XYZ file of N, CA and C in Angstrom:
369
model
N 0.829 -1.193 0.000
C 0.000 0.000 0.000
C 0.871 1.252 0.000
N 1.907 1.242 0.815
C 2.793 2.404 0.901
C 3.487 2.670 -0.432
N 3.859 1.608 -1.134
C 4.526 1.767 -2.430
C 3.590 2.462 -3.416
N 2.335 2.033 -3.455
C 1.358 2.648 -4.357
C 1.144 4.120 -4.016
N 0.999 4.418 -2.756
C 0.795 5.807 -2.328
C 2.006 6.660 -2.692
N 3.192 6.136 -2.477
C 4.399 6.891 -2.832
C 4.523 7.100 -4.338
N 4.086 6.121 -5.136
C 4.086 6.297 -6.597
C 3.094 7.379 -7.019
N 1.936 7.391 -6.383
C 0.957 8.441 -6.686
C 1.533 9.804 -6.328
N 2.195 9.893 -5.168
C 2.809 11.160 -4.761
C 3.934 11.562 -5.717
N 4.767 10.612 -6.078
C 5.921 10.920 -6.923
C 5.491 11.398 -8.307
N 4.484 10.778 -8.866
C 4.030 11.112 -10.215
C 2.692 11.854 -10.179
N 2.527 12.731 -9.213
C 1.250 13.415 -9.010
C 0.827 14.242 -10.213
N 1.765 14.887 -10.885
C 1.391 15.694 -12.058
C 0.887 14.790 -13.178
N 1.627 13.727 -13.465
C 1.219 12.786 -14.508
C -0.141 12.180 -14.179
N -0.308 11.721 -12.940
C -1.575 11.103 -12.529
C -2.741 12.074 -12.662
N -2.528 13.309 -12.242
C -3.589 14.313 -12.331
C -3.959 14.592 -13.779
N -2.958 14.768 -14.628
C -3.234 15.043 -16.047
C -3.900 13.858 -16.726
N -3.516 12.647 -16.350
C -4.132 11.448 -16.909
C -5.611 11.370 -16.523
N -5.908 11.616 -15.262
C -7.300 11.581 -14.801
C -8.096 12.714 -15.430
N -7.508 13.902 -15.515
C -8.195 15.039 -16.131
C -8.499 14.762 -17.599
N -7.565 14.134 -18.293
C -7.794 13.760 -19.693
C -8.927 12.751 -19.802
N -8.931 11.765 -18.929
C -10.002 10.773 -18.933
C -11.363 11.399 -18.683
N -11.432 12.291 -17.694
C -12.689 12.981 -17.403
C -13.152 13.780 -18.618
N -12.226 14.478 -19.249
C -12.569 15.311 -20.402
C -13.103 14.464 -21.553
N -12.403 13.397 -21.869
C -12.831 12.532 -22.977
C -14.195 11.910 -22.683
N -14.359 11.386 -21.480
C -15.630 10.749 -21.137
C -16.775 11.763 -21.055
N -16.479 12.966 -20.615
C -17.522 13.987 -20.462
C -17.919 14.644 -21.774
N -17.001 14.683 -22.725
C -17.267 15.405 -23.972
C -17.402 14.498 -25.192
N -17.459 13.203 -24.971
C -17.729 12.285 -26.079
C -19.218 12.279 -26.336
N -19.624 12.600 -27.566
C -21.066 12.627 -27.866
C -21.697 11.250 -27.690
N -22.930 11.251 -27.225
C -23.680 10.003 -27.094
C -24.582 9.814 -28.305
N -24.733 8.576 -28.728
C -25.657 8.288 -29.824
C -27.088 8.625 -29.402
N -27.427 8.214 -28.186
C -28.760 8.471 -27.636
C -28.602 8.948 -26.196
N -29.353 9.964 -25.856
C -29.353 10.430 -24.480
C -30.050 9.404 -23.598
N -29.591 9.221 -22.360
C -30.313 8.321 -21.453
C -31.748 8.826 -21.280
N -32.691 7.918 -21.048
C -34.082 8.338 -20.932
C -34.330 9.300 -19.766
N -33.552 9.147 -18.722
C -33.711 10.006 -17.549
C -32.343 10.582 -17.185
N -32.216 11.912 -17.147
C -30.939 12.486 -16.723
C -30.723 12.276 -15.228
N -29.477 12.381 -14.803
C -29.185 12.392 -13.380
C -28.812 11.071 -12.753
N -28.556 10.056 -13.547
C -28.251 8.748 -12.974
C -26.753 8.505 -12.795
N -25.932 9.512 -13.020
C -24.484 9.302 -13.022
C -23.751 10.094 -11.940
N -24.446 10.512 -10.916
C -23.819 11.388 -9.913
C -22.677 10.696 -9.169
N -22.813 9.408 -8.901
C -21.742 8.672 -8.222
C -20.484 8.648 -9.073
N -20.648 8.508 -10.384
C -19.491 8.523 -11.286
C -18.782 9.874 -11.219
N -19.560 10.947 -11.193
C -18.973 12.286 -11.082
C -18.197 12.432 -9.776
N -18.807 12.011 -8.690
C -18.161 12.120 -7.376
C -16.835 11.356 -7.366
N -16.854 10.133 -7.835
C -15.633 9.310 -7.837
C -14.567 9.918 -8.743
N -14.958 10.371 -9.924
C -13.987 10.931 -10.871
C -13.280 12.154 -10.291
N -14.036 13.043 -9.671
C -13.421 14.262 -9.146
C -12.691 14.020 -7.827
N -13.095 13.004 -7.073
C -12.314 12.612 -5.895
C -10.955 12.076 -6.353
N -10.970 11.259 -7.399
C -9.717 10.732 -7.950
C -8.861 11.851 -8.533
N -9.503 12.861 -9.099
C -8.769 13.965 -9.716
C -7.966 14.758 -8.691
N -8.542 15.058 -7.551
C -7.847 15.881 -6.552
C -6.882 15.052 -5.697
N -7.087 13.744 -5.634
C -6.303 12.888 -4.737
C -4.789 12.990 -4.929
N -4.247 12.847 -6.142
C -2.776 12.917 -6.271
C -2.196 14.252 -5.804
N -2.887 15.329 -6.105
C -2.405 16.649 -5.690
C -2.474 16.776 -4.181
N -3.583 16.336 -3.603
C -3.759 16.444 -2.156
C -2.799 15.537 -1.399
N -2.379 14.433 -2.012
C -1.383 13.572 -1.365
C 0.003 14.208 -1.385
N 0.305 14.960 -2.422
C 1.630 15.549 -2.573
C 1.709 16.973 -2.033
N 0.757 17.802 -2.397
C 0.776 19.221 -2.042
C -0.253 19.470 -0.950
N 0.218 19.635 0.252
C -0.716 19.755 1.361
C -0.970 21.207 1.783
N -0.390 22.172 1.091
C -0.636 23.568 1.414
C -2.083 23.922 1.083
N -2.793 24.425 2.057
C -4.224 24.687 1.897
C -4.533 25.639 0.755
N -3.805 26.743 0.644
C -4.103 27.729 -0.397
C -3.837 27.169 -1.784
N -2.798 26.383 -1.916
C -2.476 25.759 -3.204
C -3.604 24.821 -3.622
N -4.026 23.963 -2.696
C -5.100 23.015 -2.992
C -6.418 23.724 -3.279
N -6.694 24.762 -2.537
C -7.923 25.519 -2.766
C -7.929 26.131 -4.164
N -6.801 26.689 -4.573
C -6.695 27.268 -5.913
C -6.894 26.224 -6.998
N -6.277 25.074 -6.838
C -6.437 23.987 -7.816
C -7.886 23.507 -7.822
N -8.492 23.367 -6.653
C -9.884 22.921 -6.580
C -10.810 23.913 -7.288
N -10.571 25.196 -7.103
C -11.383 26.209 -7.788
C -11.222 26.079 -9.307
N -10.008 25.851 -9.768
C -9.797 25.647 -11.210
C -10.546 24.418 -11.718
N -10.535 23.344 -10.929
C -11.267 22.138 -11.323
C -12.777 22.394 -11.350
N -13.278 23.199 -10.423
C -14.704 23.530 -10.412
C -15.071 24.344 -11.653
N -14.228 25.316 -11.992
C -14.465 26.122 -13.199
C -14.433 25.232 -14.437
N -13.460 24.333 -14.495
C -13.340 23.406 -15.623
C -14.584 22.516 -15.712
N -15.024 22.021 -14.572
C -16.220 21.180 -14.516
C -17.446 21.940 -15.002
N -17.571 23.185 -14.590
C -18.683 24.018 -15.042
C -18.641 24.243 -16.541
N -17.438 24.455 -17.081
C -17.298 24.640 -18.524
C -17.745 23.385 -19.270
N -17.380 22.230 -18.757
C -17.808 20.976 -19.385
C -19.327 20.878 -19.377
N -19.939 21.213 -18.264
C -21.402 21.144 -18.180
C -22.070 22.106 -19.155
N -21.453 23.259 -19.391
C -22.002 24.217 -20.344
C -21.863 23.739 -21.791
N -20.803 22.989 -22.075
C -20.550 22.493 -23.431
C -21.413 21.277 -23.757
N -21.692 20.448 -22.783
C -22.343 19.165 -23.030
C -23.651 19.234 -23.830
N -24.533 20.192 -23.600
C -25.764 20.204 -24.407
C -25.517 20.359 -25.911
N -24.373 20.870 -26.287
C -24.057 21.066 -27.701
C -23.486 19.810 -28.360
N -23.227 18.778 -27.565
C -22.674 17.539 -28.122
C -23.537 16.325 -27.762
N -24.844 16.563 -27.655
C -25.802 15.498 -27.351
C -25.557 14.857 -25.990
N -25.345 15.693 -24.999
C -25.199 15.258 -23.603
C -26.078 16.149 -22.744
N -26.310 15.711 -21.521
C -27.011 16.560 -20.563
C -25.986 17.400 -19.813
N -26.190 18.683 -19.764
C -25.406 19.556 -18.905
C -26.253 19.837 -17.674
N -25.806 19.371 -16.521
C -26.630 19.455 -15.321
C -25.896 20.150 -14.181
N -26.601 21.031 -13.505
C -26.047 21.683 -12.328
C -25.746 20.655 -11.240
N -26.562 19.613 -11.168
C -26.342 18.564 -10.173
C -25.017 17.837 -10.415
N -24.596 17.718 -11.672
C -23.289 17.129 -11.969
C -22.181 17.994 -11.388
N -22.318 19.294 -11.554
C -21.337 20.217 -10.987
C -21.284 20.074 -9.469
N -22.431 19.958 -8.834
C -22.459 19.765 -7.383
C -21.795 18.444 -6.981
N -22.079 17.377 -7.725
C -21.455 16.081 -7.446
C -19.937 16.167 -7.611
N -19.496 16.928 -8.608
C -18.058 17.109 -8.818
C -17.430 17.834 -7.628
N -18.115 18.851 -7.124
C -17.617 19.601 -5.962
C -17.549 18.702 -4.721
N -18.577 17.900 -4.517
C -18.572 16.961 -3.395
C -17.429 15.959 -3.563
N -17.204 15.521 -4.793
C -16.093 14.606 -5.060
C -14.749 15.218 -4.723
N -14.565 16.490 -5.049
C -13.304 17.166 -4.707
C -13.094 17.197 -3.202
N -14.148 17.489 -2.461
C -14.042 17.513 -0.996
C -13.743 16.112 -0.464
N -14.441 15.105 -0.988
C -14.202 13.727 -0.549
C -12.773 13.282 -0.855
N -12.295 13.605 -2.045
C -10.914 13.254 -2.400
C -9.912 13.916 -1.487
N -10.166 15.181 -1.148
C -9.282 15.892 -0.220
C -9.310 15.228 1.154
N -10.493 14.872 1.641
C -10.601 14.217 2.947
C -9.900 12.860 2.955
N -10.063 12.105 1.892
C -9.386 10.802 1.784
C -7.876 11.001 1.806
N -7.395 12.018 1.087
C -5.955 12.297 1.064
C -5.456 12.685 2.455
N -6.247 13.443 3.190
C -5.843 13.821 4.549
C -5.688 12.582 5.418
N -6.627 11.655 5.300
C -6.559 10.407 6.057
C -5.331 9.597 5.653
N -5.112 9.463 4.357
C -3.946 8.706 3.871
C -2.654 9.366 4.338
N -2.580 10.691 4.261
C -1.364 11.389 4.682
C -1.095 11.211 6.173
N -2.138 11.064 6.970
C -1.932 10.806 8.408
C -1.497 9.361 8.655
N -2.090 8.435 7.912
C -1.764 7.019 8.099
C -0.419 6.644 7.468
N -0.096 7.281 6.347
C 1.124 6.976 5.601
C 1.848 8.285 5.289
N 2.548 8.841 6.269
C 3.238 10.114 6.028
C 4.232 10.004 4.867
N 4.367 11.100 4.127
C 5.291 11.124 2.989
C 6.715 10.984 3.488
N 7.496 10.226 2.730
C 8.913 10.117 3.040
C 9.586 11.442 2.750
N 10.586 11.782 3.492
C 11.274 13.066 3.296
C 12.002 13.128 1.961
N 12.258 11.983 1.317
C 12.980 11.965 0.048
C 12.118 11.524 -1.115
N 10.800 11.647 -1.032
C 9.954 11.270 -2.174
C 9.705 12.442 -3.079
């Protein structure tokens, strides 16, 4: 477990960009058919954005730095929601809220991990 956490910390920029790319592709890929009922994917949003903030929160624990990055992710998430109706997707305010909750959850998980598995001084 410690090895995995240290790898996430060591390659935090790569991991973050990889997750951000995945979120972007999955969020902006047009659907052939819209789901019959919008709003069934909130858990996916929460998990995706928790995963997005996790590598940064494991490596960079400065509150102001993390807050700034989280605000950028919220703005990015909002932009995706605004674009989605133009590519045969639902753009939902509830998705944005789920993304925000995911960022908070990811930060909390990182705080727990950082307490249980403190970063090595040479990572």
